[in-house]
Amino acid sequence: FVTYGKWNDAATASVNANNNSGPVYNNNTSGTSYGFQVETWF
């Protein structure tokens, strides 16, 4: 999957204030994430 998102400066400040690992997305107001997902059921 690939996901792209945009958010405002207030959301950036809110997330970064509660994150002990440092700024998320380097204080940008947009970002992309990607990964691989597998599902199964019986």
Coordinates of C-alpha atoms in Angstrom, one line a residue:
F1 CA 0.0 0.0 0.0
V2 CA 1.0 3.6 -0.4
T3 CA -0.7 6.5 1.4
Y4 CA -0.2 10.2 1.0
G5 CA -1.6 12.7 3.5
K6 CA -1.7 16.5 4.1
W7 CA -2.4 18.3 7.4
N8 CA -2.1 21.8 8.8
D9 CA 0.5 23.4 11.1
A10 CA -1.7 23.0 14.1
A11 CA -1.8 19.2 13.6
T12 CA 1.9 19.1 13.2
A13 CA 2.5 21.0 16.4
S14 CA 0.0 18.7 18.3
V15 CA 1.6 15.5 17.1
N16 CA 5.2 16.7 17.7
A17 CA 4.3 17.9 21.2
N18 CA 3.2 14.4 22.2
N19 CA 6.0 12.5 20.5
N20 CA 9.2 11.7 22.5
S21 CA 11.0 10.4 19.4
G22 CA 11.4 13.8 17.7
P23 CA 9.5 15.6 15.0
V24 CA 7.3 13.5 12.7
Y25 CA 8.0 14.0 9.0
N26 CA 10.6 16.6 9.9
N27 CA 7.9 19.2 10.7
N28 CA 6.4 19.0 7.2
T29 CA 2.7 19.3 6.5
S30 CA 2.5 16.4 4.2
G31 CA 3.9 12.9 4.0
T32 CA 3.9 9.5 2.3
S33 CA 4.0 6.1 3.9
Y34 CA 4.2 2.7 2.3
G35 CA 4.2 -0.9 3.3
F36 CA 3.0 -4.4 2.6
Q37 CA -0.1 -6.1 4.0
V38 CA -1.2 -9.7 4.0
E39 CA -4.6 -10.9 5.2
T40 CA -6.0 -14.4 5.5
W41 CA -9.2 -16.0 6.8
F42 CA -10.6 -19.5 7.1

